[in-house]
Coordinates of C-alpha atoms and ligand atoms in Angstrom, one line a residue:
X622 CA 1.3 -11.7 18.0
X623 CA 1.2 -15.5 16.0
X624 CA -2.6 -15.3 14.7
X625 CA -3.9 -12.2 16.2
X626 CA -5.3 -11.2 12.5
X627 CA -7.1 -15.1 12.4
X628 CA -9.8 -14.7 10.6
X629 CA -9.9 -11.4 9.3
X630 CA -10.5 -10.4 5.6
X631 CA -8.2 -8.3 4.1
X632 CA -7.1 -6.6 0.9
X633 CA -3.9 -6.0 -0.9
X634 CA -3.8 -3.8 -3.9
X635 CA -0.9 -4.1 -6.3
X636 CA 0.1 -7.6 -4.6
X637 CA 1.8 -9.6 -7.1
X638 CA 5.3 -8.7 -6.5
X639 CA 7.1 -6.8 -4.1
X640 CA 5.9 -4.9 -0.9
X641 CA 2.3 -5.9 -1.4
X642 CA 3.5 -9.8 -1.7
X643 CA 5.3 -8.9 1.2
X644 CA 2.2 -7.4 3.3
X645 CA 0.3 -10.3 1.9
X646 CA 2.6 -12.6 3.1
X647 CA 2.6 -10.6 6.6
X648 CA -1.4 -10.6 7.2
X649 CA -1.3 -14.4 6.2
X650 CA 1.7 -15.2 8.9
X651 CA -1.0 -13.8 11.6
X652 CA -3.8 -15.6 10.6
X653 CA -5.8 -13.2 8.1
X654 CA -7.5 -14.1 5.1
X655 CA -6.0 -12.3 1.7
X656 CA -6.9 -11.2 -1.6
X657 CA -4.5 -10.0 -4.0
X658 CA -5.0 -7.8 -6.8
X659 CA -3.0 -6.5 -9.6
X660 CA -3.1 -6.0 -13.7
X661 CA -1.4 -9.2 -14.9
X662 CA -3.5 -12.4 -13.9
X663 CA -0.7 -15.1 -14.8
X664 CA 2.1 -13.2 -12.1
X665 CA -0.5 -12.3 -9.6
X666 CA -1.6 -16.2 -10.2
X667 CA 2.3 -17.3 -9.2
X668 CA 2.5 -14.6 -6.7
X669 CA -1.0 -16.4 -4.9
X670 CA 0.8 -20.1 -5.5
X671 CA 3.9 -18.9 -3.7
X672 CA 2.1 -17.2 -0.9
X673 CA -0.6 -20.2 -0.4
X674 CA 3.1 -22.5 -0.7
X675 CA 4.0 -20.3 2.8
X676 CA 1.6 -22.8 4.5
X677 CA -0.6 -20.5 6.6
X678 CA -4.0 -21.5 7.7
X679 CA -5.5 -18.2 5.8
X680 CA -7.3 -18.2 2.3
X681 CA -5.3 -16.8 -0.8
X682 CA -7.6 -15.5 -3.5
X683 CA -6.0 -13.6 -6.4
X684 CA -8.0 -11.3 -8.3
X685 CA -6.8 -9.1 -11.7
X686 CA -8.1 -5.7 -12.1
X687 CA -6.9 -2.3 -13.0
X688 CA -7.0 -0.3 -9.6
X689 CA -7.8 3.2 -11.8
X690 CA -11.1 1.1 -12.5
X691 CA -14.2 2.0 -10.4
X692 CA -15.6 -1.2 -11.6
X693 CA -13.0 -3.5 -10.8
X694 CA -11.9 -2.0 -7.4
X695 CA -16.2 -2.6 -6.0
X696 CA -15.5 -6.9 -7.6
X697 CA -12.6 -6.4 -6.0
X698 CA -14.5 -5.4 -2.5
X699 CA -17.4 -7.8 -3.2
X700 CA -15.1 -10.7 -3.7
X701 CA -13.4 -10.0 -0.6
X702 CA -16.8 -10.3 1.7
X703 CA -18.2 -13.4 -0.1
X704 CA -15.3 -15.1 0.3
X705 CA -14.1 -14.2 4.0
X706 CA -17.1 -12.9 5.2
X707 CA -15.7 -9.8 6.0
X708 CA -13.6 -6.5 5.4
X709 CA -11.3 -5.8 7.9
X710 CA -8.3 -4.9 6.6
X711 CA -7.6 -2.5 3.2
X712 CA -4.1 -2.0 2.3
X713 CA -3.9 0.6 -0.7
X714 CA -0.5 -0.2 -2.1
X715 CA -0.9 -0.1 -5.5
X716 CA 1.2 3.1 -6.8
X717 CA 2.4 4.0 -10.4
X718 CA 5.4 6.7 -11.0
X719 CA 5.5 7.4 -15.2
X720 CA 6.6 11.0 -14.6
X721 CA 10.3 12.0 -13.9
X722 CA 12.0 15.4 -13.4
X723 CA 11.2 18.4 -14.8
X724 CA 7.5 19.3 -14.0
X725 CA 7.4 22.2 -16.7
X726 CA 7.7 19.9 -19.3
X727 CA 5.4 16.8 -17.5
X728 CA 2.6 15.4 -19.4
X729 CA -0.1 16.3 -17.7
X730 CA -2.1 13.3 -19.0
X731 CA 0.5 11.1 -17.2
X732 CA 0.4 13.7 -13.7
X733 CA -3.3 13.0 -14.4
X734 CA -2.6 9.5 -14.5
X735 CA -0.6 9.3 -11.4
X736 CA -2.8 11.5 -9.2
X737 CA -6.0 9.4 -10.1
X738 CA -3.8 5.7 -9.4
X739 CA -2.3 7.1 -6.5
X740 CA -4.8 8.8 -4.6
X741 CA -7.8 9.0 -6.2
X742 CA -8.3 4.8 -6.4
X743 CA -7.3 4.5 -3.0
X744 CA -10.4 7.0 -2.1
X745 CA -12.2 4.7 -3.8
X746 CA -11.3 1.2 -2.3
X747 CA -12.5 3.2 0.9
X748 CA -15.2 4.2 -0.4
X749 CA -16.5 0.7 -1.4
X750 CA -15.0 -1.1 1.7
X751 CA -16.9 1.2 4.1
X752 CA -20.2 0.4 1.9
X753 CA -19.7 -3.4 2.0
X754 CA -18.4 -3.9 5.2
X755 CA -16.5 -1.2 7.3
X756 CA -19.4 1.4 7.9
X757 CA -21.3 -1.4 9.8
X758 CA -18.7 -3.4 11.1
X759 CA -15.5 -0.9 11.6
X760 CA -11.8 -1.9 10.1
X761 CA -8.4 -0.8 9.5
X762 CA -6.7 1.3 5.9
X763 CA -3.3 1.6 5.5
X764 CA -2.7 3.3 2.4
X765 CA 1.6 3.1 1.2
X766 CA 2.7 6.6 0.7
X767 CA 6.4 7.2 0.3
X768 CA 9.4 9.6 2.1
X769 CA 8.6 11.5 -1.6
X770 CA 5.6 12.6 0.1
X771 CA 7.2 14.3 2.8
X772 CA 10.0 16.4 1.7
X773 CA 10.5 17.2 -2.0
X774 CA 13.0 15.3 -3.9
X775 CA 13.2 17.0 -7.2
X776 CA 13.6 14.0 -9.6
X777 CA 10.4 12.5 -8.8
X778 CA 8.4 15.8 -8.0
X779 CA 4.9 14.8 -9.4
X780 CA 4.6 11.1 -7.6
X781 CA 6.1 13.2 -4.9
X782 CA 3.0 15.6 -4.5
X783 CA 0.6 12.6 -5.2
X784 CA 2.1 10.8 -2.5
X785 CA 1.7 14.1 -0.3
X786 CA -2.3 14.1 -1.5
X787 CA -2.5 10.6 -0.3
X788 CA -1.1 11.5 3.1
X789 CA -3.4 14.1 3.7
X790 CA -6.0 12.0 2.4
X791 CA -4.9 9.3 5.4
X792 CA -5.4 12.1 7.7
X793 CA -9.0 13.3 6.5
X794 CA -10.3 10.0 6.2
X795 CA -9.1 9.3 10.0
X796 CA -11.0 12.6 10.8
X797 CA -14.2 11.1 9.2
X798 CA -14.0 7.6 9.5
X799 CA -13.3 7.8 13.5
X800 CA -13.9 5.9 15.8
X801 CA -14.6 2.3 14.3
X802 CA -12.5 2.5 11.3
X803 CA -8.5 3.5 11.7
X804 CA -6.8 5.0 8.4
X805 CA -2.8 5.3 8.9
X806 CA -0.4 5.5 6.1
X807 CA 3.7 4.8 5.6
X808 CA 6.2 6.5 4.3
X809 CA 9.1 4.1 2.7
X810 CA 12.2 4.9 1.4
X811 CA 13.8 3.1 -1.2
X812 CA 12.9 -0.8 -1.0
X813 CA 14.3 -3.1 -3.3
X814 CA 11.6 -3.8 -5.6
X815 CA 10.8 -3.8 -9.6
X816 CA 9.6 0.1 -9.1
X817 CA 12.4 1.4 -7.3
X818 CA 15.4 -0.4 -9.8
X819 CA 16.4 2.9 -11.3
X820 CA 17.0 4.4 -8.2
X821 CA 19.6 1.9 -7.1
X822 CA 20.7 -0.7 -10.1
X823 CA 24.2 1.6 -10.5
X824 CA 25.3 0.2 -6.9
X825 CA 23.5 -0.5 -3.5
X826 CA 26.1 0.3 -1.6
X827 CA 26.2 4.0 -3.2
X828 CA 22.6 4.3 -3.2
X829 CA 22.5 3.0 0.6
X830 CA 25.2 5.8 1.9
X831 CA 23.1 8.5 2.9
X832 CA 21.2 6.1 5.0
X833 CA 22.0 5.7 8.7
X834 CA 21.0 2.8 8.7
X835 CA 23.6 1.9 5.7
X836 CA 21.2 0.0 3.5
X837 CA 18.0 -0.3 0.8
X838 CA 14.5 -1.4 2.6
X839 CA 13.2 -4.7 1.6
X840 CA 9.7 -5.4 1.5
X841 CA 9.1 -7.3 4.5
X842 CA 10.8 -3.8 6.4
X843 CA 7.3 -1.9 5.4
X844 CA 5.2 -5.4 5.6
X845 CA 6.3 -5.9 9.3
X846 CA 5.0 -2.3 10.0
X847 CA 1.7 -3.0 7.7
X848 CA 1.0 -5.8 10.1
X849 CA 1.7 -3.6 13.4
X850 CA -1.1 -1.1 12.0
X851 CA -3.2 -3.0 11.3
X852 CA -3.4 -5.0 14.3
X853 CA -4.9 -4.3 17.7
X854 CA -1.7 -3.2 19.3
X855 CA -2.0 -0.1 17.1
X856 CA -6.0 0.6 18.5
X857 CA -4.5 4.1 19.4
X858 CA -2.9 5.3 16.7
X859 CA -4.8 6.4 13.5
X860 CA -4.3 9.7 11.1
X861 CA -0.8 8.5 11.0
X862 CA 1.7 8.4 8.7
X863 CA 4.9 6.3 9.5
X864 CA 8.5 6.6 8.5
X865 CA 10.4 3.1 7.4
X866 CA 13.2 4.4 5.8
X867 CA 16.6 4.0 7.4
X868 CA 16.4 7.1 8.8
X869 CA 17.2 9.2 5.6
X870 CA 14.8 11.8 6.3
X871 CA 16.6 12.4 9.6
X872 CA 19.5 13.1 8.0
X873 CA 17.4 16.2 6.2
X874 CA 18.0 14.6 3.0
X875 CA 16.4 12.8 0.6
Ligands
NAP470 N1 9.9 0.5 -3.9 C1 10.1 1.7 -3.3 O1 11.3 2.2 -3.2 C2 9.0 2.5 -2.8 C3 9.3 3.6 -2.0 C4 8.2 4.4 -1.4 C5 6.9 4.0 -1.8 N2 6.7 2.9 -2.6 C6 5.3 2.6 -2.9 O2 5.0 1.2 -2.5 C7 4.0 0.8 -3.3 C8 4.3 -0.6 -3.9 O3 5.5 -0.4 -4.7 P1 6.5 -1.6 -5.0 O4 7.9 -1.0 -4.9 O5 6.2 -2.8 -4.3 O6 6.3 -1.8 -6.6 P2 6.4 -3.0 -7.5 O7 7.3 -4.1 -7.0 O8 6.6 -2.5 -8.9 O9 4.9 -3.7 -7.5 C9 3.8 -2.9 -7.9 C10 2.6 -3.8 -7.9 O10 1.5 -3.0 -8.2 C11 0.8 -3.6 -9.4 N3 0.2 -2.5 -10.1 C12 0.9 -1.5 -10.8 N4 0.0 -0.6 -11.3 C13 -1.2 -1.1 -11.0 C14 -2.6 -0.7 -11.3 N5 -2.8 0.4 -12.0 N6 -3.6 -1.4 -10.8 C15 -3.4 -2.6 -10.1 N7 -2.1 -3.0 -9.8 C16 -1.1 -2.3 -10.3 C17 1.9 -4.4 -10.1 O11 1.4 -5.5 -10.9 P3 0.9 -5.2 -12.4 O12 2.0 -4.5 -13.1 O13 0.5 -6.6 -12.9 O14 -0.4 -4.4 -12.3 C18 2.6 -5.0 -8.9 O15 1.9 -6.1 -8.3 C19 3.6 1.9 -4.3 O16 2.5 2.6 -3.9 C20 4.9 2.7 -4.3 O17 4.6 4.1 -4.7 C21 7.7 2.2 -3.1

């Protein structure tokens, strides 16, 4: 497995912290070339220091940009190719939940908001990778979905159906995009990052209890199966989307 990405040119939305750090860091530990987007520059800038500090032979380039911004995804795409040389890898991870509970009284700029971040943007990094590089040359999407995209949860109903768009998305885009490219998605549960605090800063342990498994994902969980996806040992699998999640969803709950 050490190196089997070497050489590749990949993208990680929504990379300066958290799983798409740890999917950076992932790619990189097999030999790809990475660039990493997000909104801020000056954390995405410490998030490239700390991932170039890793010691990998693999390029670190660290790019800001909104990924709601048509412009800004395509200088993402472009910067990716002149600087590797290629596109292989597109991980859409960048995903934004403003909207919580009751969907009668949502804002339906905000579900607006969250549909066009969530699955409309990641359309469009596909989009532009399969102009600049994939059409011609094939690759690999994985695009992060989330366990809320699976079964309803209730509290977090209209990420929930955006991340059920996006899944369906993965499918129709391995429908069309077959046989060169492959388009899977996951499906984490609760991983212990910035977006998911709410969800678990009253007690781990509490939150953890419905899990089999009997605790929280880190990042690296949902980077290790990123890197499996991506890579040749998945050359059979595509139109898939992928539980990590302690096995709550087996459990029927949520
Ligand atoms: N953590 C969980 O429990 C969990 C569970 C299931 C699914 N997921 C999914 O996993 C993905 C990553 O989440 P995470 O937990 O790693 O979140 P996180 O730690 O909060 O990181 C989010 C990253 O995305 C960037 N970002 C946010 N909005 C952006 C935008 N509009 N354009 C570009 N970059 C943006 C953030 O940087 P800036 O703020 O600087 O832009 C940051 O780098 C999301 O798609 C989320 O829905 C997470």
């Amino acid at each position: 497995m050490s190196e089997d990405l070497k050489g590749k040119g990949a993208l990680v939305t929504g990379a300066s912290r958290g799983i798409g750090k740890a999917v950076a860091a992932e790619l990189l530990s097999r030999g790809a070339n990475v660039l990493i987007s997000a909104r801020k520059p000056e954390p995405l800038e410490e998030a490239a220091a700390e991932l170039r500090g890793l010691g990998h032979p693999g390029k670190v380039v660290a790019l800001a940009g909104n990924s709601g911004d048509a412009e800004s995804r395509a200088e993402q795409v472009r910067t990716v190719v002149a600087e590797f040389g290629s596109l292989d890898i597109l991980i859409n991870n960048t995903g934004i939940n403003p909207v919580y509970g009751s969907l009668m009284e949502a804002d339906l700029n905000a579900v607006r908001k969250i549909f066009d971040v969530n699955v409309v943007a990641a359309l469009g990094y596909v989009q532009e990778a399969y102009k600049a590089w994939m059409q011609a040359n094939g690759g690999a999407v994985v695009n992060v979905a989330s366990v809320a995209g699976i079964r309803s949860s209730g509290l977090i109903a209209a990420y929930g159906a955006s991340k059920a768009a996006l899944i369906r998305l993965t499918e129709e885009l391995a429908w069309q995009l077959g046989p060169a490219i492959r388009v899977n998605a996951v499906a984490p549960a609760v991983v212990k990052t910035k977006f998911a605090d709410a969800l678990y800063s009253a007690g781990e342990d509490a939150a953890a209890a419905p899990y089999p498994l009997k605790r929280l994902g880190n990042p690296e969980d949902v980077a290790a199966l990123i890197g499996f996806l991506v890579s040749d040992q998945a050359s059979w699998i595509t139109g898939e989307v992928v539980r990590v999640d302690g096995g709550l969803l087996a459990t029927g709950g949520i």
